[in-house]
Amino acid sequence: MTKTLMKKWHSHEGTIAASSNGFDLIDCKFCGFKHIIPIPTAEELEQAYQHDYYTKEKPLYIERFRDDLDWWNIVYSQRYEILERHLPDSHRSLLDIGSGPGYFLLNGQKRGWNVRGIEPSVQAAEHSRNLGFEVNNTFFLKKLLQS
Ligand SMILES: [Zn+2]
């Protein structure tokens, strides 16, 4: 007989699908998503994405990304090819939300797309700027509220 572990946080509850680094991932019966509990606050998410992700969580992310850039360029080219099949030349503008180090933007620019990025990480946004892009260093929802 399988024992099913349940976890509850406010109204969010469900079976534990995985546990790692002190977090439980639940298959939530309340909202239908799989997510960790407790759900991080806006302040915790801001700290994680703006400051910790590229310095504490994945400090070598951009360096390793560059090591795999040939592969990523193939992936990005395939994605742009799909978009280009459905969009006329006059509609080739792209907003990359969570643009990371900016290589998807770079790939699009080389293909003639008008590209912009929004990236919460200070380090990733700076990397994108060094590639020559104007990237808004903020969260997408904050950008919407400011518009
Ligand atoms: Zn939930």
Short mmCIF file of N, CA and C and ligand atoms in Angstrom, two decimals:
data_model
loop_
_atom_site.label_atom_id
_atom_site.label_comp_id
_atom_site.label_asym_id
_atom_site.label_seq_id
_atom_site.Cartn_x
_atom_site.Cartn_y
_atom_site.Cartn_z
N MET A 1 0.85 -1.19 0.00
CA MET A 1 0.00 0.00 0.00
C MET A 1 0.89 1.24 0.00
N THR A 2 0.60 2.17 -0.91
CA THR A 2 1.37 3.39 -1.02
C THR A 2 0.81 4.44 -0.07
N LYS A 3 1.70 5.03 0.69
CA LYS A 3 1.29 6.10 1.58
C LYS A 3 1.42 7.42 0.83
N THR A 4 0.34 8.18 0.74
CA THR A 4 0.34 9.46 0.06
C THR A 4 0.54 10.57 1.08
N LEU A 5 1.58 11.34 0.87
CA LEU A 5 1.85 12.45 1.77
C LEU A 5 1.13 13.70 1.28
N MET A 6 0.41 14.31 2.17
CA MET A 6 -0.31 15.55 1.84
C MET A 6 0.33 16.69 2.60
N LYS A 7 0.28 17.84 1.99
CA LYS A 7 0.79 19.03 2.66
C LYS A 7 -0.20 20.16 2.41
N LYS A 8 -0.37 21.03 3.40
CA LYS A 8 -1.33 22.12 3.28
C LYS A 8 -0.68 23.43 3.69
N TRP A 9 -0.96 24.49 2.94
CA TRP A 9 -0.51 25.84 3.26
C TRP A 9 -1.64 26.77 2.88
N HIS A 10 -2.26 27.36 3.84
CA HIS A 10 -3.50 28.13 3.65
C HIS A 10 -4.49 27.24 2.92
N SER A 11 -5.02 27.66 1.77
CA SER A 11 -5.97 26.82 1.04
C SER A 11 -5.28 25.89 0.05
N HIS A 12 -4.00 26.10 -0.16
CA HIS A 12 -3.26 25.28 -1.11
C HIS A 12 -2.84 23.98 -0.44
N GLU A 13 -3.30 22.86 -1.01
CA GLU A 13 -2.92 21.57 -0.48
C GLU A 13 -2.90 20.53 -1.59
N GLY A 14 -2.05 19.54 -1.39
CA GLY A 14 -1.96 18.48 -2.38
C GLY A 14 -0.89 17.48 -2.00
N THR A 15 -0.79 16.48 -2.82
CA THR A 15 0.23 15.46 -2.56
C THR A 15 1.60 16.03 -2.89
N ILE A 16 2.56 15.59 -2.13
CA ILE A 16 3.93 16.05 -2.35
C ILE A 16 4.50 15.29 -3.54
N ALA A 17 4.83 16.03 -4.61
CA ALA A 17 5.38 15.42 -5.82
C ALA A 17 6.89 15.27 -5.71
N ALA A 18 7.53 16.19 -4.99
CA ALA A 18 8.99 16.14 -4.83
C ALA A 18 9.38 17.05 -3.67
N SER A 19 10.54 16.77 -3.13
CA SER A 19 11.10 17.62 -2.08
C SER A 19 12.58 17.82 -2.37
N SER A 20 13.03 19.06 -2.21
CA SER A 20 14.43 19.36 -2.46
C SER A 20 14.81 20.65 -1.75
N ASN A 21 15.99 20.66 -1.18
CA ASN A 21 16.53 21.86 -0.53
C ASN A 21 15.55 22.49 0.46
N GLY A 22 14.81 21.66 1.16
CA GLY A 22 13.90 22.17 2.17
C GLY A 22 12.56 22.64 1.63
N PHE A 23 12.30 22.46 0.34
CA PHE A 23 11.03 22.85 -0.25
C PHE A 23 10.25 21.61 -0.66
N ASP A 24 8.93 21.68 -0.52
CA ASP A 24 8.05 20.63 -1.01
C ASP A 24 7.31 21.16 -2.23
N LEU A 25 7.30 20.36 -3.29
CA LEU A 25 6.52 20.67 -4.48
C LEU A 25 5.23 19.86 -4.38
N ILE A 26 4.09 20.55 -4.40
CA ILE A 26 2.81 19.84 -4.28
C ILE A 26 2.03 19.90 -5.59
N ASP A 27 1.21 18.89 -5.81
CA ASP A 27 0.24 18.88 -6.90
C ASP A 27 -1.04 19.44 -6.29
N CYS A 28 -1.24 20.73 -6.43
CA CYS A 28 -2.23 21.46 -5.64
C CYS A 28 -3.66 21.21 -6.12
N LYS A 29 -4.51 20.77 -5.20
CA LYS A 29 -5.92 20.54 -5.50
C LYS A 29 -6.68 21.86 -5.54
N PHE A 30 -6.16 22.89 -4.87
CA PHE A 30 -6.85 24.19 -4.77
C PHE A 30 -6.73 24.99 -6.07
N CYS A 31 -5.50 25.15 -6.58
CA CYS A 31 -5.32 26.02 -7.75
C CYS A 31 -5.03 25.25 -9.03
N GLY A 32 -4.75 23.96 -8.94
CA GLY A 32 -4.51 23.16 -10.14
C GLY A 32 -3.09 23.20 -10.65
N PHE A 33 -2.23 23.98 -10.03
CA PHE A 33 -0.84 24.06 -10.43
C PHE A 33 0.01 23.15 -9.54
N LYS A 34 1.20 22.86 -10.02
CA LYS A 34 2.20 22.26 -9.15
C LYS A 34 3.09 23.41 -8.70
N HIS A 35 3.23 23.57 -7.41
CA HIS A 35 4.05 24.66 -6.90
C HIS A 35 4.60 24.31 -5.52
N ILE A 36 5.60 25.09 -5.11
CA ILE A 36 6.18 24.85 -3.80
C ILE A 36 5.30 25.51 -2.74
N ILE A 37 5.40 25.01 -1.54
CA ILE A 37 4.76 25.65 -0.40
C ILE A 37 5.77 25.74 0.74
N PRO A 38 5.71 26.77 1.54
CA PRO A 38 4.83 27.92 1.35
C PRO A 38 5.20 28.70 0.09
N ILE A 39 4.19 29.35 -0.50
CA ILE A 39 4.42 30.16 -1.70
C ILE A 39 5.26 31.37 -1.32
N PRO A 40 6.35 31.62 -2.06
CA PRO A 40 7.21 32.76 -1.71
C PRO A 40 6.47 34.09 -1.81
N THR A 41 6.85 35.02 -0.98
CA THR A 41 6.26 36.36 -1.03
C THR A 41 6.85 37.12 -2.21
N ALA A 42 6.22 38.22 -2.57
CA ALA A 42 6.74 39.06 -3.66
C ALA A 42 8.16 39.54 -3.35
N GLU A 43 8.40 39.85 -2.07
CA GLU A 43 9.72 40.32 -1.67
C GLU A 43 10.77 39.20 -1.81
N GLU A 44 10.38 37.97 -1.45
CA GLU A 44 11.31 36.85 -1.59
C GLU A 44 11.61 36.57 -3.06
N LEU A 45 10.60 36.65 -3.92
CA LEU A 45 10.81 36.44 -5.35
C LEU A 45 11.70 37.52 -5.94
N GLU A 46 11.46 38.76 -5.52
CA GLU A 46 12.27 39.87 -6.02
C GLU A 46 13.73 39.67 -5.62
N GLN A 47 13.97 39.30 -4.37
CA GLN A 47 15.34 39.07 -3.91
C GLN A 47 15.98 37.93 -4.72
N ALA A 48 15.24 36.86 -4.92
CA ALA A 48 15.78 35.69 -5.62
C ALA A 48 16.11 36.02 -7.08
N TYR A 49 15.16 36.65 -7.78
CA TYR A 49 15.38 36.89 -9.22
C TYR A 49 16.25 38.10 -9.51
N GLN A 50 16.15 39.13 -8.69
CA GLN A 50 16.95 40.32 -8.98
C GLN A 50 18.40 40.17 -8.53
N HIS A 51 18.62 39.45 -7.45
CA HIS A 51 19.96 39.45 -6.86
C HIS A 51 20.60 38.08 -6.71
N ASP A 52 19.84 37.07 -6.32
CA ASP A 52 20.45 35.79 -5.94
C ASP A 52 20.63 34.80 -7.08
N TYR A 53 19.76 34.87 -8.10
CA TYR A 53 19.73 33.80 -9.10
C TYR A 53 21.09 33.61 -9.79
N TYR A 54 21.69 34.69 -10.27
CA TYR A 54 22.95 34.57 -11.01
C TYR A 54 24.18 34.70 -10.11
N THR A 55 23.97 34.96 -8.82
CA THR A 55 25.12 35.07 -7.92
C THR A 55 25.19 33.90 -6.95
N LYS A 56 24.05 33.49 -6.39
CA LYS A 56 24.06 32.41 -5.41
C LYS A 56 23.51 31.10 -5.97
N GLU A 57 22.36 31.17 -6.67
CA GLU A 57 21.73 29.94 -7.16
C GLU A 57 22.51 29.32 -8.32
N LYS A 58 22.83 30.14 -9.31
CA LYS A 58 23.53 29.63 -10.49
C LYS A 58 24.63 30.62 -10.91
N PRO A 59 25.69 30.70 -10.11
CA PRO A 59 26.72 31.71 -10.38
C PRO A 59 27.47 31.49 -11.70
N LEU A 60 27.47 30.28 -12.21
CA LEU A 60 28.17 30.02 -13.47
C LEU A 60 27.22 29.91 -14.66
N TYR A 61 25.97 30.31 -14.47
CA TYR A 61 24.95 30.14 -15.51
C TYR A 61 25.37 30.79 -16.83
N ILE A 62 25.73 32.06 -16.78
CA ILE A 62 26.04 32.78 -18.03
C ILE A 62 27.29 32.19 -18.68
N GLU A 63 28.28 31.87 -17.87
CA GLU A 63 29.51 31.27 -18.41
C GLU A 63 29.22 29.93 -19.09
N ARG A 64 28.43 29.09 -18.44
CA ARG A 64 28.07 27.79 -19.03
C ARG A 64 27.16 27.96 -20.24
N PHE A 65 26.30 28.98 -20.19
CA PHE A 65 25.44 29.27 -21.33
C PHE A 65 26.30 29.58 -22.55
N ARG A 66 27.35 30.38 -22.35
CA ARG A 66 28.26 30.72 -23.46
C ARG A 66 28.94 29.47 -24.00
N ASP A 67 29.27 28.52 -23.11
CA ASP A 67 29.90 27.27 -23.56
C ASP A 67 28.97 26.49 -24.50
N ASP A 68 27.67 26.61 -24.27
CA ASP A 68 26.68 25.88 -25.07
C ASP A 68 26.03 26.76 -26.14
N LEU A 69 26.65 27.90 -26.42
CA LEU A 69 26.00 28.88 -27.29
C LEU A 69 25.72 28.34 -28.69
N ASP A 70 26.60 27.51 -29.24
CA ASP A 70 26.32 26.96 -30.58
C ASP A 70 25.01 26.18 -30.57
N TRP A 71 24.81 25.40 -29.54
CA TRP A 71 23.56 24.63 -29.43
C TRP A 71 22.37 25.56 -29.24
N TRP A 72 22.50 26.55 -28.34
CA TRP A 72 21.41 27.50 -28.12
C TRP A 72 21.06 28.26 -29.40
N ASN A 73 22.06 28.62 -30.19
CA ASN A 73 21.78 29.34 -31.44
C ASN A 73 20.95 28.49 -32.39
N ILE A 74 21.18 27.19 -32.42
CA ILE A 74 20.35 26.30 -33.24
C ILE A 74 18.92 26.30 -32.72
N VAL A 75 18.78 26.17 -31.39
CA VAL A 75 17.44 26.18 -30.79
C VAL A 75 16.72 27.49 -31.09
N TYR A 76 17.43 28.60 -30.89
CA TYR A 76 16.80 29.91 -31.12
C TYR A 76 16.45 30.10 -32.59
N SER A 77 17.30 29.67 -33.49
CA SER A 77 16.99 29.79 -34.92
C SER A 77 15.73 29.02 -35.27
N GLN A 78 15.58 27.84 -34.70
CA GLN A 78 14.37 27.05 -34.95
C GLN A 78 13.12 27.78 -34.45
N ARG A 79 13.25 28.41 -33.29
CA ARG A 79 12.09 29.15 -32.74
C ARG A 79 11.73 30.35 -33.61
N TYR A 80 12.75 31.08 -34.05
CA TYR A 80 12.47 32.22 -34.93
C TYR A 80 11.91 31.76 -36.26
N GLU A 81 12.38 30.64 -36.78
CA GLU A 81 11.85 30.12 -38.05
C GLU A 81 10.36 29.82 -37.93
N ILE A 82 9.95 29.27 -36.80
CA ILE A 82 8.52 29.00 -36.57
C ILE A 82 7.74 30.31 -36.57
N LEU A 83 8.25 31.29 -35.83
CA LEU A 83 7.56 32.59 -35.77
C LEU A 83 7.50 33.24 -37.14
N GLU A 84 8.59 33.15 -37.90
CA GLU A 84 8.66 33.80 -39.21
C GLU A 84 7.71 33.15 -40.22
N ARG A 85 7.37 31.89 -40.02
CA ARG A 85 6.41 31.24 -40.90
C ARG A 85 5.02 31.84 -40.74
N HIS A 86 4.75 32.41 -39.57
CA HIS A 86 3.41 32.91 -39.27
C HIS A 86 3.30 34.43 -39.26
N LEU A 87 4.41 35.14 -39.31
CA LEU A 87 4.36 36.59 -39.24
C LEU A 87 4.98 37.21 -40.49
N PRO A 88 4.30 38.22 -41.04
CA PRO A 88 4.91 38.93 -42.18
C PRO A 88 6.12 39.73 -41.70
N ASP A 89 7.00 40.09 -42.63
CA ASP A 89 8.21 40.84 -42.29
C ASP A 89 7.91 42.11 -41.49
N SER A 90 6.77 42.74 -41.79
CA SER A 90 6.44 44.01 -41.13
C SER A 90 6.03 43.84 -39.67
N HIS A 91 5.84 42.62 -39.19
CA HIS A 91 5.40 42.40 -37.81
C HIS A 91 6.44 41.67 -36.98
N ARG A 92 7.69 41.85 -37.29
CA ARG A 92 8.72 41.09 -36.59
C ARG A 92 9.32 41.90 -35.43
N SER A 93 8.52 42.04 -34.40
CA SER A 93 8.95 42.65 -33.15
C SER A 93 8.74 41.63 -32.04
N LEU A 94 9.67 41.60 -31.11
CA LEU A 94 9.59 40.59 -30.06
C LEU A 94 9.97 41.19 -28.71
N LEU A 95 9.14 40.93 -27.71
CA LEU A 95 9.45 41.29 -26.34
C LEU A 95 9.74 40.00 -25.59
N ASP A 96 10.96 39.84 -25.13
CA ASP A 96 11.38 38.64 -24.40
C ASP A 96 11.27 38.94 -22.91
N ILE A 97 10.28 38.33 -22.27
CA ILE A 97 10.05 38.55 -20.84
C ILE A 97 10.86 37.52 -20.07
N GLY A 98 11.82 37.99 -19.30
CA GLY A 98 12.78 37.11 -18.66
C GLY A 98 13.86 36.76 -19.66
N SER A 99 14.46 37.80 -20.22
CA SER A 99 15.38 37.64 -21.36
C SER A 99 16.75 37.09 -20.98
N GLY A 100 16.98 36.87 -19.69
CA GLY A 100 18.23 36.24 -19.26
C GLY A 100 19.44 37.00 -19.79
N PRO A 101 20.48 36.28 -20.22
CA PRO A 101 21.70 36.96 -20.67
C PRO A 101 21.57 37.63 -22.03
N GLY A 102 20.45 37.46 -22.74
CA GLY A 102 20.18 38.24 -23.95
C GLY A 102 20.48 37.55 -25.27
N TYR A 103 20.82 36.30 -25.26
CA TYR A 103 21.21 35.65 -26.51
C TYR A 103 20.03 35.38 -27.45
N PHE A 104 18.84 35.19 -26.90
CA PHE A 104 17.66 35.04 -27.77
C PHE A 104 17.40 36.36 -28.48
N LEU A 105 17.59 37.46 -27.77
CA LEU A 105 17.43 38.78 -28.38
C LEU A 105 18.47 38.97 -29.49
N LEU A 106 19.70 38.59 -29.20
CA LEU A 106 20.79 38.75 -30.17
C LEU A 106 20.49 37.97 -31.44
N ASN A 107 19.99 36.74 -31.26
CA ASN A 107 19.66 35.90 -32.41
C ASN A 107 18.58 36.58 -33.26
N GLY A 108 17.57 37.14 -32.61
CA GLY A 108 16.50 37.82 -33.34
C GLY A 108 16.98 39.06 -34.06
N GLN A 109 17.81 39.84 -33.38
CA GLN A 109 18.34 41.05 -33.99
C GLN A 109 19.14 40.72 -35.25
N LYS A 110 19.94 39.66 -35.19
CA LYS A 110 20.72 39.25 -36.37
C LYS A 110 19.83 38.84 -37.53
N ARG A 111 18.59 38.42 -37.21
CA ARG A 111 17.65 38.02 -38.27
C ARG A 111 16.79 39.19 -38.73
N GLY A 112 17.03 40.38 -38.17
CA GLY A 112 16.28 41.55 -38.59
C GLY A 112 15.07 41.88 -37.74
N TRP A 113 14.92 41.21 -36.61
CA TRP A 113 13.78 41.49 -35.73
C TRP A 113 14.06 42.73 -34.89
N ASN A 114 13.00 43.43 -34.53
CA ASN A 114 13.05 44.51 -33.55
C ASN A 114 12.82 43.85 -32.19
N VAL A 115 13.83 43.83 -31.33
CA VAL A 115 13.74 43.07 -30.09
C VAL A 115 13.93 43.96 -28.87
N ARG A 116 13.25 43.58 -27.79
CA ARG A 116 13.42 44.23 -26.49
C ARG A 116 13.33 43.15 -25.42
N GLY A 117 13.94 43.43 -24.27
CA GLY A 117 13.90 42.47 -23.19
C GLY A 117 13.51 43.10 -21.88
N ILE A 118 12.91 42.28 -21.05
CA ILE A 118 12.66 42.64 -19.66
C ILE A 118 13.28 41.53 -18.82
N GLU A 119 14.17 41.92 -17.92
CA GLU A 119 14.90 40.92 -17.15
C GLU A 119 15.10 41.43 -15.72
N PRO A 120 14.60 40.70 -14.72
CA PRO A 120 14.74 41.18 -13.34
C PRO A 120 16.16 41.09 -12.77
N SER A 121 16.95 40.17 -13.27
CA SER A 121 18.30 40.00 -12.71
C SER A 121 19.22 41.15 -13.11
N VAL A 122 19.86 41.74 -12.13
CA VAL A 122 20.81 42.82 -12.39
C VAL A 122 21.95 42.31 -13.27
N GLN A 123 22.47 41.12 -12.96
CA GLN A 123 23.61 40.57 -13.69
C GLN A 123 23.25 40.23 -15.14
N ALA A 124 22.11 39.60 -15.33
CA ALA A 124 21.70 39.21 -16.69
C ALA A 124 21.37 40.44 -17.54
N ALA A 125 20.71 41.42 -16.94
CA ALA A 125 20.38 42.64 -17.68
C ALA A 125 21.67 43.36 -18.10
N GLU A 126 22.64 43.40 -17.20
CA GLU A 126 23.93 44.03 -17.53
C GLU A 126 24.62 43.27 -18.65
N HIS A 127 24.56 41.96 -18.62
CA HIS A 127 25.15 41.15 -19.69
C HIS A 127 24.50 41.47 -21.03
N SER A 128 23.17 41.60 -21.02
CA SER A 128 22.45 41.94 -22.25
C SER A 128 22.85 43.32 -22.75
N ARG A 129 23.01 44.25 -21.84
CA ARG A 129 23.43 45.60 -22.24
C ARG A 129 24.81 45.55 -22.88
N ASN A 130 25.68 44.70 -22.36
CA ASN A 130 27.01 44.56 -22.94
C ASN A 130 26.96 43.95 -24.34
N LEU A 131 25.87 43.24 -24.64
CA LEU A 131 25.67 42.74 -26.01
C LEU A 131 25.11 43.83 -26.91
N GLY A 132 24.69 44.94 -26.30
CA GLY A 132 24.20 46.06 -27.08
C GLY A 132 22.69 46.27 -27.05
N PHE A 133 22.02 45.66 -26.08
CA PHE A 133 20.56 45.79 -26.01
C PHE A 133 20.13 46.71 -24.89
N GLU A 134 19.02 47.39 -25.13
CA GLU A 134 18.36 48.14 -24.07
C GLU A 134 17.39 47.17 -23.41
N VAL A 135 17.73 46.75 -22.21
CA VAL A 135 16.90 45.80 -21.48
C VAL A 135 16.39 46.48 -20.22
N ASN A 136 15.08 46.39 -20.00
CA ASN A 136 14.51 46.94 -18.78
C ASN A 136 14.80 45.99 -17.63
N ASN A 137 15.54 46.48 -16.65
CA ASN A 137 15.91 45.66 -15.50
C ASN A 137 14.81 45.75 -14.45
N THR A 138 13.75 44.97 -14.68
CA THR A 138 12.62 44.98 -13.76
C THR A 138 11.80 43.71 -13.95
N PHE A 139 10.75 43.60 -13.17
CA PHE A 139 9.80 42.51 -13.35
C PHE A 139 8.74 42.96 -14.36
N PHE A 140 8.22 42.03 -15.12
CA PHE A 140 7.22 42.35 -16.15
C PHE A 140 6.02 43.06 -15.55
N LEU A 141 5.52 42.59 -14.43
CA LEU A 141 4.33 43.22 -13.85
C LEU A 141 4.62 44.64 -13.38
N LYS A 142 5.81 44.87 -12.85
CA LYS A 142 6.17 46.24 -12.45
C LYS A 142 6.20 47.15 -13.66
N LYS A 143 6.74 46.62 -14.79
CA LYS A 143 6.82 47.41 -16.01
C LYS A 143 5.41 47.79 -16.47
N LEU A 144 4.48 46.85 -16.38
CA LEU A 144 3.11 47.13 -16.78
C LEU A 144 2.48 48.20 -15.92
N LEU A 145 2.75 48.14 -14.62
CA LEU A 145 2.17 49.10 -13.70
C LEU A 145 2.74 50.50 -13.92
N GLN A 146 3.98 50.58 -14.42
CA GLN A 146 4.62 51.87 -14.65
C GLN A 146 4.18 52.49 -15.97
N SER A 147 3.62 51.67 -16.88
CA SER A 147 3.25 52.18 -18.21
C SER A 147 1.96 52.97 -18.16
ZN ZN B 1 -2.06 25.95 -5.12
#
